[in-house]
């Protein structure tokens, strides 16, 4: 099985090619540019570098969220179009789980993305198993959950804003990876993508934002009592 996997969920862009469970090539950039400009050329170049064609791809794996709304829309749209056009399988994996997968450490692994105003997208993993449902919530809720545990903790992702607080709360229990040390390695997404069951209906595949977009919130505010996504999409 030949796999094309990519992650556009945040500022870093990662594109991987794998055959079965062997990663053949990885392209990664952390330059702050529009993924709508970068993604397709990156796919084209990495496929050509392996002397593959797009028609060789059997499965497309994409980071489904959470993360940047714009980045997720770009990644998911490209993945759907490619899978549909090529007749390939389509799988979505958690952007947080991708980071957790690449950390081999005892104790708890906590990937997080800064969602502003002291809110985060976060999960908690132990031995590769989620023990804290991925969610969008105040950082204090996440810390309260971790304070009730005894294990060492590895934080990764958007840690910069919270690193001092993490160190104060958890002391020697905490290992805090910087954002640079947390860049997706292109391997975790392939590993998770191989474990996923392909989506049955490509057209119904959507980003997993873990919270409503501002446009949805504005629409709901203008339509009290009508919190129905299908109405929002139809009317917009």
Short mmCIF file of C-alpha atoms in Angstrom, two decimals, residues 8-108:
data_model
loop_
_atom_site.label_atom_id
_atom_site.label_comp_id
_atom_site.label_asym_id
_atom_site.label_seq_id
_atom_site.Cartn_x
_atom_site.Cartn_y
_atom_site.Cartn_z
CA UNK A 8 -1.76 21.44 7.53
CA UNK A 9 -3.43 21.83 10.92
CA UNK A 10 -1.04 24.51 12.19
CA UNK A 11 1.85 26.65 10.93
CA UNK A 12 4.15 23.70 10.14
CA UNK A 13 3.42 21.86 6.91
CA UNK A 14 4.37 18.19 6.72
CA UNK A 15 3.95 15.85 3.75
CA UNK A 16 4.94 12.17 3.92
CA UNK A 17 5.10 9.27 1.53
CA UNK A 18 5.11 5.72 2.86
CA UNK A 19 4.89 2.22 1.50
CA UNK A 20 3.11 -0.06 3.95
CA UNK A 21 4.59 1.05 7.31
CA UNK A 22 7.90 2.27 5.88
CA UNK A 23 8.19 6.05 5.49
CA UNK A 24 10.02 6.81 2.26
CA UNK A 25 10.19 10.59 2.21
CA UNK A 26 9.14 13.52 4.40
CA UNK A 27 8.87 17.21 3.55
CA UNK A 28 8.53 19.65 6.45
CA UNK A 29 8.58 23.43 6.63
CA UNK A 30 7.82 25.77 9.50
CA UNK A 31 7.81 28.94 7.42
CA UNK A 32 4.71 31.04 8.05
CA UNK A 33 3.11 30.94 4.60
CA UNK A 34 -0.29 30.08 3.23
CA UNK A 35 -0.70 26.30 3.01
CA UNK A 36 -2.97 26.83 0.00
CA UNK A 37 0.17 27.93 -1.85
CA UNK A 38 2.57 25.39 -0.38
CA UNK A 39 0.65 22.12 -0.16
CA UNK A 40 0.12 21.08 -3.77
CA UNK A 41 3.69 21.90 -4.91
CA UNK A 42 5.02 20.00 -1.89
CA UNK A 43 2.92 16.95 -2.81
CA UNK A 44 4.01 17.18 -6.45
CA UNK A 45 7.69 17.45 -5.57
CA UNK A 46 7.78 14.66 -2.96
CA UNK A 47 5.90 12.26 -5.25
CA UNK A 48 8.30 13.05 -8.10
CA UNK A 49 11.30 12.60 -5.80
CA UNK A 50 10.22 8.99 -5.16
CA UNK A 51 9.54 8.39 -8.86
CA UNK A 52 5.89 7.78 -8.02
CA UNK A 53 2.84 9.23 -9.70
CA UNK A 54 -0.31 10.35 -7.93
CA UNK A 55 -2.08 7.40 -9.51
CA UNK A 56 0.17 5.12 -7.42
CA UNK A 57 -1.40 6.38 -4.18
CA UNK A 58 -3.67 3.86 -2.44
CA UNK A 59 -4.50 5.81 0.72
CA UNK A 60 -4.61 9.52 1.56
CA UNK A 61 -4.18 10.41 5.25
CA UNK A 62 -4.86 13.93 6.51
CA UNK A 63 -4.67 15.66 9.89
CA UNK A 64 -8.37 16.23 10.54
CA UNK A 65 -8.04 18.59 13.51
CA UNK A 66 -8.05 20.37 15.77
CA UNK A 67 -5.96 23.33 14.71
CA UNK A 68 -6.17 26.36 12.48
CA UNK A 69 -9.60 26.56 10.86
CA UNK A 70 -8.10 27.74 7.58
CA UNK A 71 -5.31 25.17 7.62
CA UNK A 72 -7.74 22.34 8.33
CA UNK A 73 -10.09 23.39 5.56
CA UNK A 74 -7.22 23.46 3.07
CA UNK A 75 -5.87 20.06 4.09
CA UNK A 76 -9.22 18.31 4.23
CA UNK A 77 -10.36 19.79 0.91
CA UNK A 78 -7.19 18.69 -0.88
CA UNK A 79 -7.39 15.23 0.71
CA UNK A 80 -11.01 14.76 -0.37
CA UNK A 81 -10.34 15.89 -3.93
CA UNK A 82 -7.28 13.65 -4.26
CA UNK A 83 -8.96 10.59 -2.76
CA UNK A 84 -12.06 11.04 -4.90
CA UNK A 85 -10.13 11.73 -8.11
CA UNK A 86 -7.60 8.91 -7.61
CA UNK A 87 -10.07 6.37 -6.25
CA UNK A 88 -7.90 6.14 -3.13
CA UNK A 89 -8.92 5.47 0.47
CA UNK A 90 -9.28 8.49 2.75
CA UNK A 91 -8.42 8.51 6.46
CA UNK A 92 -8.43 11.35 8.97
CA UNK A 93 -6.35 11.36 12.14
CA UNK A 94 -6.17 13.69 15.13
CA UNK A 95 -3.62 16.47 14.91
CA UNK A 96 -2.99 16.10 18.64
CA UNK A 97 -2.58 12.32 18.41
CA UNK A 98 0.01 12.84 15.66
CA UNK A 99 2.22 14.76 18.10
CA UNK A 100 1.63 12.29 20.93
CA UNK A 101 2.56 9.38 18.65
CA UNK A 102 6.05 10.70 18.06
CA UNK A 103 6.94 10.95 21.76
CA UNK A 104 8.32 7.83 23.36
CA UNK A 105 8.30 8.60 27.08
CA UNK A 106 7.15 7.10 30.35
CA UNK A 107 4.13 8.64 32.01
CA UNK A 108 1.73 11.07 30.40
#
